[in-house]
Amino acid sequence: MAATVIQVKGLSKMYRLGTTGTGSLRQDLQRWWTVSVRKREDPYFQVPSSVSPTAQQQVLWALRDVNFEVKEGEVWGIIGNNGAGKSTLLKIISHIVRPTSGVVRGKGKISSLLEVGTGFHPELSGRENIFLSGYILGMSKAEVRAKFDEIVTFSGLEGFLDTPVKRYSSGMYVRLAFAVAAHLEPDILILDEVLAVGDTEFQKKCLSKMREVSQNEGRTILFVSHSMPAVLKLCQCGLWLQNGTVRESGEAHQVVNHYLLSTQLQRTEQSWANPEKAPGNDYIRFKSVELVPHLVLPDAPLDIRAALTIRFRFWNFTEQTLISTNLVLFSTAGECIFDVPSTALVCQKGLVGGECTIPGNFLNDGSYYISLYVVKDTDTSLFDYEEALAFELEDYRGDISWYGKWWGAVRPQFPFQLTQPELASQ
Amino acid sequence: MPIEESNWDWEIVPQTSWWGTSLAEFWQYRHLVTGLIRKDFLLSYQQTVLGPLWVLLQPIMTMVTYVLVFGKVIGVSTQGTPPILFYLAGIVLWNLFNDAFVGTSTTFRDNVHIFSKVYFPRLIMPFAQVSGQLLRFSIPFLLLILLIGFYWVFTPWPGLSTAPLFLVPLVIVLVAAISFALGLIFSVITGKYRDITYVAGLGIRLLMFLTPVIYPVSYLPEKWRWLAQLNPLTTLFEVFRLALLGKGMATVPQFLYSFTCTLVLLIVALLVFNKQGDKLIDVV
């Protein structure tokens, strides 16, 4: 059994909001008075009910009673919404800020990369910056020297070593900075959103470097990311933080799925019992619309693999009319992805139903909404039901080890093969 | 499987320790100190016309001003020491004190972006500052030595016959240490309350007049001398001149007083810096 290398116990972190300056100085004095002189409890720590509401508002718990253990060689993905406490957690483990209560214990050398290019100085040359940022990240002179060539090759900036970094493009800057960090050799590596920067080619390089490091060298990694495919690919374990507490921790796939399910913004079902309140006009009123996803697995999030069936019913108040319906899919940016017409049907007064299925592995990941346009005689609009349904498709990459944003409005899977005719003919 | 407490290499707890960084940890980051000094030197003289010459030009120009204003116009007696040497000695030592203080007192303010992203012993930053200033000091100091040599050889000035020369490096280290200690304390205060920066700047300018930089202690009326001598820098400046130029007012108890003050100040500063440094990251 692998040894525990990080143990986080009852970790909490409180921030006092408000401005520094006189207000804070007064608070400091007040605090000092109650805690040190009167030997009472810290008014800002316990937030007892006796404290005035203004004082309570000035307190923010970034983390509250967080517990987990990391074993040697494990790669953890830390996920959660913005403000959930992910960065604060990493900062405490990295020894940058102190917790308000609780303890973190660990074994081995720890290096953290919370930002790309910490300690870089724009006026210095690439060469000087490699050394300086190496030292800041905890490398010795000998280590940087030994890795220097590797770092330069990794960054691909051989020709620019003596140019001041301020003349680099932002892409070059990031490449150089990550190249230094990628050659750190700690026992525990802490990464915060480093993949959010840089071009896709370089992102790929970084991810494969991280995988190499975790798999071949058995290094423990804590990794904060908003890219779920990257977390799924790299991490065995997941930690889901919500409002400073651990919502779930455990096997990465499961945690990521549950997280995605909770965050998806969806309006997948609407129905109205009586026509008065239903959306529509004198000709048409909608009774129900629903979106039924056909998930790959019952507890999987709604991702690009799922086929989507759209069902709807409306009351038709016109007599003997040739009716058809267009299903129009928009991205949230308002761009029309497609417009599918139904067959036309001569309808009597009463309920009309319709159903359409968008195949799986067709749409790209992203947020969409669907509008339904009811048409008379295939040319005259009867009623436009805008934004009838809204849904979000998560990304799924499978075996593809590239995590940049996939191009295109749609992501269909057409039959596509590679062959090598010369080899086949032999 | 119960894990024994002693198995852990490190532990992060809410309480900050007074001693903070261990010496071993500090030693691990020694390359960072040299790296930072190197950085400061490279940066100071990039895109300047005269480059490192500034290190010399600034004290020379100040010295000329002082010689004219205090020596010629006001007529402060330098007790037979050539005014040029007298003022240059004071200026060179005072610049060391001033620059090291200014460099260290903004440690937290200037490095928040680094301190909030990566851990290393915080003390490294001000320590590198002071070390850099000491190195820089060596250039005008060398000029001073050369000038003393020049006067000794080419003028009737008797020079340093009985001077306790060995005290010179000690005085330099003590002056730098006081500056470092004050800088550390002020770095914590200015990190928290920005406006104190102005107070610190003003305080340092006033302190210069309370220190025998532009006048010798003997110039003061006898009944006020004790007041000036409460300032630990006073005796250090006098000893510096006594050792190099042969004229100065200092007794052994006075020197021991300065020495003790420096030591106490340094220890207090290190404790305050370590204790408050961690908490500051939340505030700055």
PDB file of N, CA, C and O in Angstrom, chain A residues 128-158:
ATOM      1  N   GLU A 128      18.757  34.607 -18.290  1.00  0.00           N
ATOM      2  CA  GLU A 128      18.753  35.046 -16.891  1.00  0.00           C
ATOM      3  C   GLU A 128      17.464  34.612 -16.197  1.00  0.00           C
ATOM      4  O   GLU A 128      17.471  34.199 -15.048  1.00  0.00           O
ATOM      5  N   ASN A 129      16.360  34.717 -16.928  1.00  0.00           N
ATOM      6  CA  ASN A 129      15.075  34.358 -16.336  1.00  0.00           C
ATOM      7  C   ASN A 129      14.958  32.874 -16.038  1.00  0.00           C
ATOM      8  O   ASN A 129      14.310  32.491 -15.074  1.00  0.00           O
ATOM      9  N   ILE A 130      15.567  32.044 -16.879  1.00  0.00           N
ATOM     10  CA  ILE A 130      15.531  30.608 -16.610  1.00  0.00           C
ATOM     11  C   ILE A 130      16.167  30.337 -15.254  1.00  0.00           C
ATOM     12  O   ILE A 130      15.622  29.637 -14.408  1.00  0.00           O
ATOM     13  N   PHE A 131      17.319  30.966 -15.039  1.00  0.00           N
ATOM     14  CA  PHE A 131      18.005  30.742 -13.768  1.00  0.00           C
ATOM     15  C   PHE A 131      17.201  31.307 -12.600  1.00  0.00           C
ATOM     16  O   PHE A 131      16.951  30.618 -11.616  1.00  0.00           O
ATOM     17  N   LEU A 132      16.788  32.556 -12.746  1.00  0.00           N
ATOM     18  CA  LEU A 132      16.100  33.212 -11.640  1.00  0.00           C
ATOM     19  C   LEU A 132      14.809  32.484 -11.274  1.00  0.00           C
ATOM     20  O   LEU A 132      14.544  32.226 -10.100  1.00  0.00           O
ATOM     21  N   SER A 133      14.023  32.121 -12.276  1.00  0.00           N
ATOM     22  CA  SER A 133      12.752  31.486 -11.928  1.00  0.00           C
ATOM     23  C   SER A 133      12.996  30.065 -11.425  1.00  0.00           C
ATOM     24  O   SER A 133      12.249  29.572 -10.585  1.00  0.00           O
ATOM     25  N   GLY A 134      14.063  29.435 -11.891  1.00  0.00           N
ATOM     26  CA  GLY A 134      14.450  28.138 -11.332  1.00  0.00           C
ATOM     27  C   GLY A 134      14.774  28.254  -9.848  1.00  0.00           C
ATOM     28  O   GLY A 134      14.318  27.456  -9.035  1.00  0.00           O
ATOM     29  N   TYR A 135      15.537  29.277  -9.492  1.00  0.00           N
ATOM     30  CA  TYR A 135      15.888  29.475  -8.077  1.00  0.00           C
ATOM     31  C   TYR A 135      14.645  29.741  -7.243  1.00  0.00           C
ATOM     32  O   TYR A 135      14.488  29.209  -6.143  1.00  0.00           O
ATOM     33  N   ILE A 136      13.758  30.575  -7.781  1.00  0.00           N
ATOM     34  CA  ILE A 136      12.555  30.918  -7.015  1.00  0.00           C
ATOM     35  C   ILE A 136      11.700  29.682  -6.794  1.00  0.00           C
ATOM     36  O   ILE A 136      11.110  29.502  -5.737  1.00  0.00           O
ATOM     37  N   LEU A 137      11.668  28.810  -7.786  1.00  0.00           N
ATOM     38  CA  LEU A 137      10.875  27.594  -7.642  1.00  0.00           C
ATOM     39  C   LEU A 137      11.595  26.542  -6.794  1.00  0.00           C
ATOM     40  O   LEU A 137      11.091  25.452  -6.602  1.00  0.00           O
ATOM     41  N   GLY A 138      12.775  26.877  -6.318  1.00  0.00           N
ATOM     42  CA  GLY A 138      13.444  25.987  -5.377  1.00  0.00           C
ATOM     43  C   GLY A 138      14.524  25.106  -5.966  1.00  0.00           C
ATOM     44  O   GLY A 138      14.950  24.144  -5.348  1.00  0.00           O
ATOM     45  N   MET A 139      14.983  25.410  -7.174  1.00  0.00           N
ATOM     46  CA  MET A 139      16.068  24.606  -7.743  1.00  0.00           C
ATOM     47  C   MET A 139      17.408  25.172  -7.307  1.00  0.00           C
ATOM     48  O   MET A 139      17.512  26.364  -6.995  1.00  0.00           O
ATOM     49  N   SER A 140      18.425  24.339  -7.315  1.00  0.00           N
ATOM     50  CA  SER A 140      19.758  24.844  -7.018  1.00  0.00           C
ATOM     51  C   SER A 140      20.428  25.201  -8.337  1.00  0.00           C
ATOM     52  O   SER A 140      19.958  24.851  -9.411  1.00  0.00           O
ATOM     53  N   LYS A 141      21.548  25.906  -8.228  1.00  0.00           N
ATOM     54  CA  LYS A 141      22.269  26.319  -9.416  1.00  0.00           C
ATOM     55  C   LYS A 141      22.659  25.111 -10.269  1.00  0.00           C
ATOM     56  O   LYS A 141      22.505  25.107 -11.489  1.00  0.00           O
ATOM     57  N   ALA A 142      23.132  24.071  -9.578  1.00  0.00           N
ATOM     58  CA  ALA A 142      23.571  22.870 -10.290  1.00  0.00           C
ATOM     59  C   ALA A 142      22.402  22.225 -11.035  1.00  0.00           C
ATOM     60  O   ALA A 142      22.550  21.784 -12.175  1.00  0.00           O
ATOM     61  N   GLU A 143      21.244  22.206 -10.395  1.00  0.00           N
ATOM     62  CA  GLU A 143      20.070  21.609 -11.037  1.00  0.00           C
ATOM     63  C   GLU A 143      19.683  22.364 -12.308  1.00  0.00           C
ATOM     64  O   GLU A 143      19.410  21.762 -13.338  1.00  0.00           O
ATOM     65  N   VAL A 144      19.661  23.697 -12.192  1.00  0.00           N
ATOM     66  CA  VAL A 144      19.288  24.491 -13.369  1.00  0.00           C
ATOM     67  C   VAL A 144      20.311  24.279 -14.476  1.00  0.00           C
ATOM     68  O   VAL A 144      19.953  24.080 -15.641  1.00  0.00           O
ATOM     69  N   ARG A 145      21.595  24.286 -14.109  1.00  0.00           N
ATOM     70  CA  ARG A 145      22.643  24.071 -15.120  1.00  0.00           C
ATOM     71  C   ARG A 145      22.450  22.749 -15.826  1.00  0.00           C
ATOM     72  O   ARG A 145      22.522  22.656 -17.039  1.00  0.00           O
ATOM     73  N   ALA A 146      22.194  21.706 -15.019  1.00  0.00           N
ATOM     74  CA  ALA A 146      22.076  20.364 -15.583  1.00  0.00           C
ATOM     75  C   ALA A 146      20.892  20.263 -16.529  1.00  0.00           C
ATOM     76  O   ALA A 146      20.925  19.533 -17.514  1.00  0.00           O
ATOM     77  N   LYS A 147      19.837  21.020 -16.230  1.00  0.00           N
ATOM     78  CA  LYS A 147      18.618  20.908 -17.026  1.00  0.00           C
ATOM     79  C   LYS A 147      18.516  21.982 -18.099  1.00  0.00           C
ATOM     80  O   LYS A 147      17.544  22.011 -18.845  1.00  0.00           O
ATOM     81  N   PHE A 148      19.496  22.884 -18.113  1.00  0.00           N
ATOM     82  CA  PHE A 148      19.373  24.078 -18.951  1.00  0.00           C
ATOM     83  C   PHE A 148      19.057  23.749 -20.415  1.00  0.00           C
ATOM     84  O   PHE A 148      18.098  24.262 -20.989  1.00  0.00           O
ATOM     85  N   ASP A 149      19.836  22.843 -20.981  1.00  0.00           N
ATOM     86  CA  ASP A 149      19.643  22.523 -22.395  1.00  0.00           C
ATOM     87  C   ASP A 149      18.272  21.916 -22.645  1.00  0.00           C
ATOM     88  O   ASP A 149      17.605  22.239 -23.627  1.00  0.00           O
ATOM     89  N   GLU A 150      17.881  21.036 -21.728  1.00  0.00           N
ATOM     90  CA  GLU A 150      16.574  20.401 -21.849  1.00  0.00           C
ATOM     91  C   GLU A 150      15.460  21.441 -21.817  1.00  0.00           C
ATOM     92  O   GLU A 150      14.501  21.385 -22.584  1.00  0.00           O
ATOM     93  N   ILE A 151      15.613  22.393 -20.898  1.00  0.00           N
ATOM     94  CA  ILE A 151      14.610  23.455 -20.759  1.00  0.00           C
ATOM     95  C   ILE A 151      14.519  24.261 -22.044  1.00  0.00           C
ATOM     96  O   ILE A 151      13.432  24.513 -22.567  1.00  0.00           O
ATOM     97  N   VAL A 152      15.677  24.616 -22.581  1.00  0.00           N
ATOM     98  CA  VAL A 152      15.695  25.422 -23.802  1.00  0.00           C
ATOM     99  C   VAL A 152      15.065  24.652 -24.953  1.00  0.00           C
ATOM    100  O   VAL A 152      14.244  25.187 -25.706  1.00  0.00           O
ATOM    101  N   THR A 153      15.394  23.376 -25.086  1.00  0.00           N
ATOM    102  CA  THR A 153      14.822  22.578 -26.162  1.00  0.00           C
ATOM    103  C   THR A 153      13.313  22.467 -26.003  1.00  0.00           C
ATOM    104  O   THR A 153      12.562  22.598 -26.966  1.00  0.00           O
ATOM    105  N   PHE A 154      12.884  22.218 -24.768  1.00  0.00           N
ATOM    106  CA  PHE A 154      11.453  22.066 -24.507  1.00  0.00           C
ATOM    107  C   PHE A 154      10.694  23.335 -24.897  1.00  0.00           C
ATOM    108  O   PHE A 154       9.614  23.286 -25.461  1.00  0.00           O
ATOM    109  N   SER A 155      11.295  24.479 -24.597  1.00  0.00           N
ATOM    110  CA  SER A 155      10.608  25.740 -24.879  1.00  0.00           C
ATOM    111  C   SER A 155      10.665  26.085 -26.361  1.00  0.00           C
ATOM    112  O   SER A 155       9.833  26.829 -26.858  1.00  0.00           O
ATOM    113  N   GLY A 156      11.657  25.537 -27.059  1.00  0.00           N
ATOM    114  CA  GLY A 156      11.792  25.837 -28.484  1.00  0.00           C
ATOM    115  C   GLY A 156      12.216  27.267 -28.757  1.00  0.00           C
ATOM    116  O   GLY A 156      11.843  27.858 -29.766  1.00  0.00           O
ATOM    117  N   LEU A 157      12.979  27.872 -27.845  1.00  0.00           N
ATOM    118  CA  LEU A 157      13.344  29.282 -27.999  1.00  0.00           C
ATOM    119  C   LEU A 157      14.858  29.458 -28.110  1.00  0.00           C
ATOM    120  O   LEU A 157      15.402  30.453 -27.625  1.00  0.00           O
ATOM    121  N   GLU A 158      15.521  28.498 -28.750  1.00  0.00           N
ATOM    122  CA  GLU A 158      16.978  28.534 -28.810  1.00  0.00           C
ATOM    123  C   GLU A 158      17.529  29.873 -29.296  1.00  0.00           C
ATOM    124  O   GLU A 158      18.530  30.354 -28.796  1.00  0.00           O
TER     125      GLU A 158
END
